[in-house]
PDB file of C-alpha atoms in Angstrom:
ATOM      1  CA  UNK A  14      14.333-153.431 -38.657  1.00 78.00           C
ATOM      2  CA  UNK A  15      11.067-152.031 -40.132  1.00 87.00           C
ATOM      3  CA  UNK A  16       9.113-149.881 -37.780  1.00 93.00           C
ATOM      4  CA  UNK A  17       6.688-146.817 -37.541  1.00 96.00           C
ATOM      5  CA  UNK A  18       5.926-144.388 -34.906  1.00 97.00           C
ATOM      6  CA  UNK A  19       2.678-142.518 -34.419  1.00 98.00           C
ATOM      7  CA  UNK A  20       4.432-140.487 -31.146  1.00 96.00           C
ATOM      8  CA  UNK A  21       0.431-139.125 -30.348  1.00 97.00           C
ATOM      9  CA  UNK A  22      -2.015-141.508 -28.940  1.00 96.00           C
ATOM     10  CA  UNK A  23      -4.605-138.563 -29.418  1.00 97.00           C
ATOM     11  CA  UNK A  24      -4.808-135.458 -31.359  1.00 98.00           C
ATOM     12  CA  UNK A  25      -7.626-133.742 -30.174  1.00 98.00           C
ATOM     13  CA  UNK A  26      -8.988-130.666 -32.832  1.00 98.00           C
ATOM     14  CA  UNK A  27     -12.280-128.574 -33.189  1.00 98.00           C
ATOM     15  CA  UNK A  28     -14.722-128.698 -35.947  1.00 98.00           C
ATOM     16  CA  UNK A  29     -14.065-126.946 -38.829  1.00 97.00           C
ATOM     17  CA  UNK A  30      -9.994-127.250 -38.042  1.00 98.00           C
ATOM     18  CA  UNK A  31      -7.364-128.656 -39.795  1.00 97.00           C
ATOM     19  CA  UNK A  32      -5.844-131.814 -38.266  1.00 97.00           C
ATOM     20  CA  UNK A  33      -2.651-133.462 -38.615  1.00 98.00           C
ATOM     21  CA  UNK A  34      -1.691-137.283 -37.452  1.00 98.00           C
ATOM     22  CA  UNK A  35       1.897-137.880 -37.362  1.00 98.00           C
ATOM     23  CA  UNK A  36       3.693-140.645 -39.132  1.00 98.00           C
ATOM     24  CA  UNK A  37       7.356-141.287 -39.026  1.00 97.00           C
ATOM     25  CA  UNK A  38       8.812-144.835 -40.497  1.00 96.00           C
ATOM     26  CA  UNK A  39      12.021-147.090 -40.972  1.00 93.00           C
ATOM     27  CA  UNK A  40      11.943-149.267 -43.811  1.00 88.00           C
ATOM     28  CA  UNK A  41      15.126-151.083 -45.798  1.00 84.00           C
ATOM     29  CA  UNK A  42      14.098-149.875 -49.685  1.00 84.00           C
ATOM     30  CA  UNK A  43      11.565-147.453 -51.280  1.00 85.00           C
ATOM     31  CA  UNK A  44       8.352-147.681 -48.353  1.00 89.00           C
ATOM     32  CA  UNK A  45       5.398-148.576 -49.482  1.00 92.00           C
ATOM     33  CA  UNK A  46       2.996-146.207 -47.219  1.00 94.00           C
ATOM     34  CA  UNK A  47      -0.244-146.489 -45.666  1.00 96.00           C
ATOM     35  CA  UNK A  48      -3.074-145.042 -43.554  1.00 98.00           C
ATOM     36  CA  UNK A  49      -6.403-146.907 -42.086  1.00 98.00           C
ATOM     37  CA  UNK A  50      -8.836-145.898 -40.126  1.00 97.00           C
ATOM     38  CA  UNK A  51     -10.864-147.690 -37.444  1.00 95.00           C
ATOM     39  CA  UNK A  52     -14.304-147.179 -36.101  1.00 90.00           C
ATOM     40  CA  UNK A  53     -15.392-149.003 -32.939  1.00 83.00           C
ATOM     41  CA  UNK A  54     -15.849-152.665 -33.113  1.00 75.00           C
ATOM     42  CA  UNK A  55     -15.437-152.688 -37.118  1.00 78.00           C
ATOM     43  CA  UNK A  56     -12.112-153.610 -39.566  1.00 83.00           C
ATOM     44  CA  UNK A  57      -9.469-151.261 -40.540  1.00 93.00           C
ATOM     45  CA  UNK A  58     -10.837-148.722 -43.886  1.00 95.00           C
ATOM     46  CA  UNK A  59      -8.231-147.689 -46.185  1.00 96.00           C
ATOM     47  CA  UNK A  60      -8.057-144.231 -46.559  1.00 97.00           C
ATOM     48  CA  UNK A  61      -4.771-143.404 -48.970  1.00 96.00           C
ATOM     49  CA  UNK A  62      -0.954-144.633 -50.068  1.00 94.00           C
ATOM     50  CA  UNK A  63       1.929-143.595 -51.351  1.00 94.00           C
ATOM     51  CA  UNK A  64       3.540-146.286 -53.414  1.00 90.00           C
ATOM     52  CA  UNK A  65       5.976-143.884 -55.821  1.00 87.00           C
ATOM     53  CA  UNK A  66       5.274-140.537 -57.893  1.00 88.00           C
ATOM     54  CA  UNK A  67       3.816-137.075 -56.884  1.00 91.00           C
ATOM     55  CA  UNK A  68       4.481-137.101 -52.619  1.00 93.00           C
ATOM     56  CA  UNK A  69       1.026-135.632 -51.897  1.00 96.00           C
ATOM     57  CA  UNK A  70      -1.396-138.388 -52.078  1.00 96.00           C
ATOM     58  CA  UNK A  71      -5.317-137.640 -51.642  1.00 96.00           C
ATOM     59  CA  UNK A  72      -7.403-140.298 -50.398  1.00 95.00           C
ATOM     60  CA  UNK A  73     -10.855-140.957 -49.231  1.00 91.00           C
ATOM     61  CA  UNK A  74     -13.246-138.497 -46.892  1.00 92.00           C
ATOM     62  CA  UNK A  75     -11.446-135.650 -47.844  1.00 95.00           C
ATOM     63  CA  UNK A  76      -8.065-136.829 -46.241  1.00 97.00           C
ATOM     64  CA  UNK A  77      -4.244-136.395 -47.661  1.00 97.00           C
ATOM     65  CA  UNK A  78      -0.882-136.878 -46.577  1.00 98.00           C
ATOM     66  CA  UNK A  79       2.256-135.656 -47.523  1.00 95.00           C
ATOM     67  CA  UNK A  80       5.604-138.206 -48.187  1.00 96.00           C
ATOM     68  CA  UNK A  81       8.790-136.638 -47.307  1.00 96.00           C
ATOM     69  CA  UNK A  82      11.874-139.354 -47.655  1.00 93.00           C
ATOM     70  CA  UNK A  83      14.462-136.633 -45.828  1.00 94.00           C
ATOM     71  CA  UNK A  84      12.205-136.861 -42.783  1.00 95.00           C
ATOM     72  CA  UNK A  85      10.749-140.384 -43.307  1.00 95.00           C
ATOM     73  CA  UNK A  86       7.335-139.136 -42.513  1.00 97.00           C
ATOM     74  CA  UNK A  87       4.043-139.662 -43.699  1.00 98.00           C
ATOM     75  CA  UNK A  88       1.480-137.107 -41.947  1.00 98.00           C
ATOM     76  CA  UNK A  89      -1.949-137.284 -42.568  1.00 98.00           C
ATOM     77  CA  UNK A  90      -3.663-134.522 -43.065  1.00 98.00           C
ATOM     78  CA  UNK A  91      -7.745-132.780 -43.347  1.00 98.00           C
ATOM     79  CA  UNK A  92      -8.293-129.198 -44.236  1.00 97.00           C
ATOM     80  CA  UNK A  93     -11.876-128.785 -42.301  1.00 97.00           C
ATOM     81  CA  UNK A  94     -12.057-131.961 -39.494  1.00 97.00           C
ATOM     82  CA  UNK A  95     -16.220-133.436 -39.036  1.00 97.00           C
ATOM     83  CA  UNK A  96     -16.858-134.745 -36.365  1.00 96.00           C
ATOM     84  CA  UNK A  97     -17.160-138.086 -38.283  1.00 94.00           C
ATOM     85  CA  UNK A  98     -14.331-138.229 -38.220  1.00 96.00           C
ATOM     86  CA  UNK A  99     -13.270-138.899 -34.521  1.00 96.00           C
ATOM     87  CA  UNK A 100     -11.830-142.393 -35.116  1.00 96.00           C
ATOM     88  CA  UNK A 101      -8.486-144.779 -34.562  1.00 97.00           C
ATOM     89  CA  UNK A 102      -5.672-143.926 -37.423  1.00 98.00           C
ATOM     90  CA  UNK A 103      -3.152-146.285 -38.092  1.00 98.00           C
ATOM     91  CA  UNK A 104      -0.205-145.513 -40.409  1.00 98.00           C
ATOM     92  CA  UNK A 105       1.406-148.541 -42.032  1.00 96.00           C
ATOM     93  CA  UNK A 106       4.564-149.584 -43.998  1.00 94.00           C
ATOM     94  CA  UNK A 107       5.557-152.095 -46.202  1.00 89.00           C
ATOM     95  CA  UNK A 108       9.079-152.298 -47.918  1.00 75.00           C
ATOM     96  CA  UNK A 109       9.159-151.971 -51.546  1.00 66.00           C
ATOM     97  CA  UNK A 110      11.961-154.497 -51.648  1.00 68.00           C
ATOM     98  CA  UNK A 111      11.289-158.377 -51.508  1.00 69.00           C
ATOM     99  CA  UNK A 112       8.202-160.282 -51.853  1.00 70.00           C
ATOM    100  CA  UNK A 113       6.643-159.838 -48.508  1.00 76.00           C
ATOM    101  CA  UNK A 114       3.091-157.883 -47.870  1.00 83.00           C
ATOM    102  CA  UNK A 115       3.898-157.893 -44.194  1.00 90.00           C
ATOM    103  CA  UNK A 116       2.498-154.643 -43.262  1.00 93.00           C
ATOM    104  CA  UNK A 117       4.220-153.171 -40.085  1.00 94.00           C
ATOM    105  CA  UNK A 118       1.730-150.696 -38.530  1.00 97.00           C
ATOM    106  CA  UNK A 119       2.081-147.981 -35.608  1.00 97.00           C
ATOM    107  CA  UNK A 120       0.394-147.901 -32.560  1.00 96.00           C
ATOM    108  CA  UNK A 121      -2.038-146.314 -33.588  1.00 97.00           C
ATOM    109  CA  UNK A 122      -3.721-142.225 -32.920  1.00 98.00           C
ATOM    110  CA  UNK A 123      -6.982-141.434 -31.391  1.00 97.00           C
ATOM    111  CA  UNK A 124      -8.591-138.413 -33.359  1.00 97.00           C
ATOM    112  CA  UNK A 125     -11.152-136.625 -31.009  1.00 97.00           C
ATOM    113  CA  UNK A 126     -12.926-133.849 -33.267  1.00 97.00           C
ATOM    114  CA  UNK A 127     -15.173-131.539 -30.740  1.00 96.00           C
ATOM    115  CA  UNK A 128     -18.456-129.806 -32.119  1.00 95.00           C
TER     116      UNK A 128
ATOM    117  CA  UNK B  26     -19.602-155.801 -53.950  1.00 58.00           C
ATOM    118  CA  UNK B  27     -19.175-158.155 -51.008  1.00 84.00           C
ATOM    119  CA  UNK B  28     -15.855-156.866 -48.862  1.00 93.00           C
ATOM    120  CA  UNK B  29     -13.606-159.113 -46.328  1.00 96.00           C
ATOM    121  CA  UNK B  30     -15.764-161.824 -44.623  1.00 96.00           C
ATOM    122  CA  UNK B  31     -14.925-163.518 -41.055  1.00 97.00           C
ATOM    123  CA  UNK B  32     -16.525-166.270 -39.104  1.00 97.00           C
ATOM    124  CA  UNK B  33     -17.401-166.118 -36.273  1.00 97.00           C
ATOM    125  CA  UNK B  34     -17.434-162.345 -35.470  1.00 96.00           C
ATOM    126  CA  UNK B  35     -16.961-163.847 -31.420  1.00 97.00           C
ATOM    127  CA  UNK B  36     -15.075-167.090 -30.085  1.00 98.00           C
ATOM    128  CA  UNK B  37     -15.199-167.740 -26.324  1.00 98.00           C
ATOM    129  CA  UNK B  38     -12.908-171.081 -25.783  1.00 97.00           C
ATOM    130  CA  UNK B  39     -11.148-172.482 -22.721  1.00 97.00           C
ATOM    131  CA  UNK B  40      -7.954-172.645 -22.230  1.00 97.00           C
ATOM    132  CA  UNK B  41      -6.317-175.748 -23.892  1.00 97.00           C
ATOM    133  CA  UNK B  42      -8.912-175.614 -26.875  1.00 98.00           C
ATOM    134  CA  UNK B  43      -8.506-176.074 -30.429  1.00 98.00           C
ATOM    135  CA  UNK B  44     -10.280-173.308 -32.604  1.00 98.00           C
ATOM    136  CA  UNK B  45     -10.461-172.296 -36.213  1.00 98.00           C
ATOM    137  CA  UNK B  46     -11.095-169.139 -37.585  1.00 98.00           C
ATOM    138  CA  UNK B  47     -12.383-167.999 -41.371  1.00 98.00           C
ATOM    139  CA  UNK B  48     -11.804-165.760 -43.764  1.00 98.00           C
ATOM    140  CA  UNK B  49     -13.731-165.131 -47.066  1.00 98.00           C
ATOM    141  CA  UNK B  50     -11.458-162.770 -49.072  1.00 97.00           C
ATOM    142  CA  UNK B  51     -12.720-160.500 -51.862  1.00 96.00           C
ATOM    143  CA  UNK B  52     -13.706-162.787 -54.773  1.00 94.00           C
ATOM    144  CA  UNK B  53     -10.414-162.529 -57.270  1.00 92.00           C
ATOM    145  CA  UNK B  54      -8.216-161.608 -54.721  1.00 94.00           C
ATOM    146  CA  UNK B  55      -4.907-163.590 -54.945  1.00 93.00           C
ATOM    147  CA  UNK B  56      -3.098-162.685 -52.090  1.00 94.00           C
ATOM    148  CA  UNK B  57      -5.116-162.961 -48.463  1.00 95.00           C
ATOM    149  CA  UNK B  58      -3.111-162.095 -45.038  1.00 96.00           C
ATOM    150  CA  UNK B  59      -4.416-162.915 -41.170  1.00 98.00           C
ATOM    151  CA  UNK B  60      -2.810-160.465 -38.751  1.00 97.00           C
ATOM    152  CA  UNK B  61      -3.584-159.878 -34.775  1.00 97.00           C
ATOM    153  CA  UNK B  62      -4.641-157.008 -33.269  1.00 96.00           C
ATOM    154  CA  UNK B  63      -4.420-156.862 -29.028  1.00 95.00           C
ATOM    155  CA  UNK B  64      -6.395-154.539 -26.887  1.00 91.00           C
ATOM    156  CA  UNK B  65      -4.669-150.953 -27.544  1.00 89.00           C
ATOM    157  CA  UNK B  66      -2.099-151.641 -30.562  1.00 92.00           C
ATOM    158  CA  UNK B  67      -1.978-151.833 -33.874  1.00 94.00           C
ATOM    159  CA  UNK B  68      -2.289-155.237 -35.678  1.00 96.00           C
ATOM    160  CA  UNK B  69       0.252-157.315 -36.049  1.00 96.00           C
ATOM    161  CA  UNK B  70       1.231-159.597 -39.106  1.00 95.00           C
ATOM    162  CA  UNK B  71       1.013-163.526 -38.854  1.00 97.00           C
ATOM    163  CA  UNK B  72       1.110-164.716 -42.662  1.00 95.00           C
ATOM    164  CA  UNK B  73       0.383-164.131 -46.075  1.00 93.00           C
ATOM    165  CA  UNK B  74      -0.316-165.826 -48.521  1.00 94.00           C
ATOM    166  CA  UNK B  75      -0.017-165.652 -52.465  1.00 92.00           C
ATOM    167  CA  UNK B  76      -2.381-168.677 -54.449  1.00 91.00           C
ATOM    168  CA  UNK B  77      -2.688-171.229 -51.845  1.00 93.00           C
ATOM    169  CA  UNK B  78       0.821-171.490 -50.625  1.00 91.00           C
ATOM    170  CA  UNK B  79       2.132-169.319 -47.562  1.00 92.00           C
ATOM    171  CA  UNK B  80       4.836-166.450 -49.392  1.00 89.00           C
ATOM    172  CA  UNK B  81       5.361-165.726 -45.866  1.00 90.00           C
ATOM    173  CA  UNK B  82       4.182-167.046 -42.461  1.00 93.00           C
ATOM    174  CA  UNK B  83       7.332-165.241 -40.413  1.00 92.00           C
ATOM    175  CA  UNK B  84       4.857-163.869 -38.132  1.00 94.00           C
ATOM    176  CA  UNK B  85       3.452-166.799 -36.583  1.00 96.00           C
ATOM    177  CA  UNK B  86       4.524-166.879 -33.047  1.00 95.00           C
ATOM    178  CA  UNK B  87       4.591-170.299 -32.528  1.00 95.00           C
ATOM    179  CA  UNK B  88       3.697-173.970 -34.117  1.00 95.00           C
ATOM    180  CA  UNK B  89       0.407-173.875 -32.204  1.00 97.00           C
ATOM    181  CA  UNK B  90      -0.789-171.421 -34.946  1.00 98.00           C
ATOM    182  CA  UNK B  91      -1.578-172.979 -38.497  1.00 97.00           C
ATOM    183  CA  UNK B  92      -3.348-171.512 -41.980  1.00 97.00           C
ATOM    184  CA  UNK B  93      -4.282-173.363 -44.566  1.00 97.00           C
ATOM    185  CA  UNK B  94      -5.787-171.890 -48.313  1.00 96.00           C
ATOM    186  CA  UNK B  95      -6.438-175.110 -49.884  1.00 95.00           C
ATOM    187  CA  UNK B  96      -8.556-173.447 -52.901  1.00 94.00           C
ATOM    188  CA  UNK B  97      -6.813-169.968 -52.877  1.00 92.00           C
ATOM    189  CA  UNK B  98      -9.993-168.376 -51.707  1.00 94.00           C
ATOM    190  CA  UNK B  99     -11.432-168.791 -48.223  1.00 97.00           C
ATOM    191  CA  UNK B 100      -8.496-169.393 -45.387  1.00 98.00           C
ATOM    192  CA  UNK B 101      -8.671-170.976 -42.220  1.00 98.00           C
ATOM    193  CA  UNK B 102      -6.035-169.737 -38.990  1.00 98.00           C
ATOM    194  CA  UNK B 103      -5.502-172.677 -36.791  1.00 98.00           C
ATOM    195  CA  UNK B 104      -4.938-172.346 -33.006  1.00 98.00           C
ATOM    196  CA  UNK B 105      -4.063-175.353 -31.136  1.00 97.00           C
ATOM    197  CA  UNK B 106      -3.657-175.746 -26.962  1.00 97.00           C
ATOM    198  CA  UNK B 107      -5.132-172.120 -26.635  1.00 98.00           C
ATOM    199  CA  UNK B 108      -3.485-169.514 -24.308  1.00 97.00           C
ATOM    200  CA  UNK B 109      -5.373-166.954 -22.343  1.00 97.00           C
ATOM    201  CA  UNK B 110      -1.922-164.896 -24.136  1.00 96.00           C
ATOM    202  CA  UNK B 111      -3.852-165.890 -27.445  1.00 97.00           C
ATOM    203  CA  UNK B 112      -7.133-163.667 -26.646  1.00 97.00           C
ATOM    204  CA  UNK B 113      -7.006-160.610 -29.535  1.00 97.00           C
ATOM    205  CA  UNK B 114      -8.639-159.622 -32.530  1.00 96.00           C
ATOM    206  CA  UNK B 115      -7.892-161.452 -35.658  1.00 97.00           C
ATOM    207  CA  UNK B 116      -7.854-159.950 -38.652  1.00 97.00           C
ATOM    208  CA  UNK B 117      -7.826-161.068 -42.136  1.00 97.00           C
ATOM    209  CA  UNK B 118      -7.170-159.073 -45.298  1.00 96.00           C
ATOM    210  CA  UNK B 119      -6.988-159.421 -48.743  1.00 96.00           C
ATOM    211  CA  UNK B 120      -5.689-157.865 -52.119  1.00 94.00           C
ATOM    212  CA  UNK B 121      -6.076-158.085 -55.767  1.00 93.00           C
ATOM    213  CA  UNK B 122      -2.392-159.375 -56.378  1.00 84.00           C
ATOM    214  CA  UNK B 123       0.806-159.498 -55.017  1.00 75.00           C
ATOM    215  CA  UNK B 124       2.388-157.311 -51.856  1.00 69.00           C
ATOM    216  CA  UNK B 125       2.337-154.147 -53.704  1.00 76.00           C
ATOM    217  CA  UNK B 126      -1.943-153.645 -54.238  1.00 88.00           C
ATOM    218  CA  UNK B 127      -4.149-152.655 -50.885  1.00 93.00           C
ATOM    219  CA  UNK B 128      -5.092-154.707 -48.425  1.00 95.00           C
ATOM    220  CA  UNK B 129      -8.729-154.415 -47.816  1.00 96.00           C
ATOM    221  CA  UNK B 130      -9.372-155.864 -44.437  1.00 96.00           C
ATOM    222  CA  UNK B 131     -12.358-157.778 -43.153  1.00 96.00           C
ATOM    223  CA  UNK B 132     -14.289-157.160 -39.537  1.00 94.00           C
ATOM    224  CA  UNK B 133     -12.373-159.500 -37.714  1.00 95.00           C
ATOM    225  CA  UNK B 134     -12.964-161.997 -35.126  1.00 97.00           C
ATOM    226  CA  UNK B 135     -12.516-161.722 -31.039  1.00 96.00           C
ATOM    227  CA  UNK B 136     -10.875-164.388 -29.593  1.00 98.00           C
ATOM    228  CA  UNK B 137     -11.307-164.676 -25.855  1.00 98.00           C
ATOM    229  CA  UNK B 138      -9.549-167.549 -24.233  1.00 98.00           C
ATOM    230  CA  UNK B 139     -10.726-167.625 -20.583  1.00 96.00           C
TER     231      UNK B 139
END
C-alpha cells in the first residue's frame, strides 16, 4: 500500500537557521513526489516535485528537497528559515505507475520559525 | 490568472441534508480532483477526474457521495443523508493534464454537519 510518513508534527527552528521537514514514502513504481504548504484557513501552495532526473529539486520561497530512492525519503529543506515561513507542510506521493492522480499525503509538519 | 475556485467557502447543514459543493478549476485544466481534509490530517483523496468522466472515484467512502463534470470544467461533489462524520474541509484541485502535471488546489470549503 502507498503511504508517507512525516514522523514530526513540529519542527521548531530560529531565524536565520536552516530547517529540515522529514519525508519518508512507500509507493509500488518510480514516486512521483510532492511538498505543499498551508497557511491558516487557505488551500494547499505547491512548493516543489520530483518527478525523475537530477534528485535535488528547488522550488518556490527559497525551499529544496533532496530525493534519495535507498532511503525513500524526500526532506525538505531552507538554508536561512523567515519567519514567513512558520506554516503546515505536507509531503505527498503519487505512483508513477497506472493512471491514477490519487495523491496520498502525510500527516502533515508544523514549522514554528522564532524571531 | 484566476487559481482554484470553491463555492461556498462555509456550509452549515443538519444532519440528514443534501448539499452540493463547487469547484471552478483553472481554465484549460483537464484533469480536476476533490479530496477531504479533517481537523489535524492531511487531505485525503475522493476522485479524479480526466474530461468529464471519473478515471478514478476509489476514494469515495460511500454511495452517499456523488461528482459530476458534465462540461469538463466546473465539478460538483454530492453529499446525500449528511453525517455529523461528514463535517471536514473539502478540497478541490486541478491540473493541466493527466496524473503526472501539479495539482494546484483551490481554498476549499468547510462542511459542518451539526
Amino acid at each position: 500500500a502507498q503511504s508517507v510518513a512525516q514522523p514530526e508534527d513540529q519542527v521548531n527552528v530560529a531565524e536565520g537557521n536552516p530547517l529540515t521537514v522529514k519525508c519518508t514514502y512507500s509507493v509500488s513504481g518510480n514516486p512521483y513526489l510532492f511538498w505543499y504548504v498551508q497557511y491558516p484557513n487557505r488551500g494547499l501552495q505547491f512548493l516543489l516535485k520530483y518527478i525523475t532526473g537530477d534528485n535535488l529539486v528547488k522550488g518556490s520561497y527559497g525551499f529544496e528537497a533532496e530525493f534519495n530512492k535507498s532511503q525513500t525519503s524526500f526532506h525538505l529543506k531552507k538554508p536561512s528559515a523567515l519567519v514567513s515561513d512558520s506554516a503546515l507542510y505536507f509531503c505527498a506521493v503519487r505512483s508513477g505507475s497506472g493512471n491514477t492522480g490519487k495523491l496520498i499525503f502525510g500527516q502533515g509538519t508544523t514549522l514554528q520559525v522564532k524571531p | 490568472g484566476a487559481g482554484v475556485s470553491q463555492t461556498p467557502s462555509n456550509k452549515v447543514t443538519e444532519k440528514g441534508k443534501y448539499v452540493e459543493l463547487r469547484c471552478d478549476p483553472i481554465s484549460g485544466h483537464t484533469a480536476l480532483y476533490w479530496y477531504r481534509q479533517s481537523l489535524g490530517q492531511g487531505p485525503e483523496f475522493l476522485i479524479y477526474f480526466q474530461g468529464t468522466g471519473a478515471a478514478d472515484d476509489s476514494g469515495l467512502p460511500n454511495d452517499r457521495f456523488f461528482a459530476v463534470r458534465p462540461e469538463g470544467s466546473v465539478s460538483t461533489l454530492k453529499i446525500q443523508r449528511t453525517e455529523r462524520g461528514d463535517s471536514a474541509v473539502y478540497l478541490c484541485a486541478s491540473s493541466l493534464q493527466g496524473a503526472r502535471d501539479t495539482q494546484y488546489f483551490g481554498p476549499g470549503t468547510r462542511l459542518t454537519v451539526l
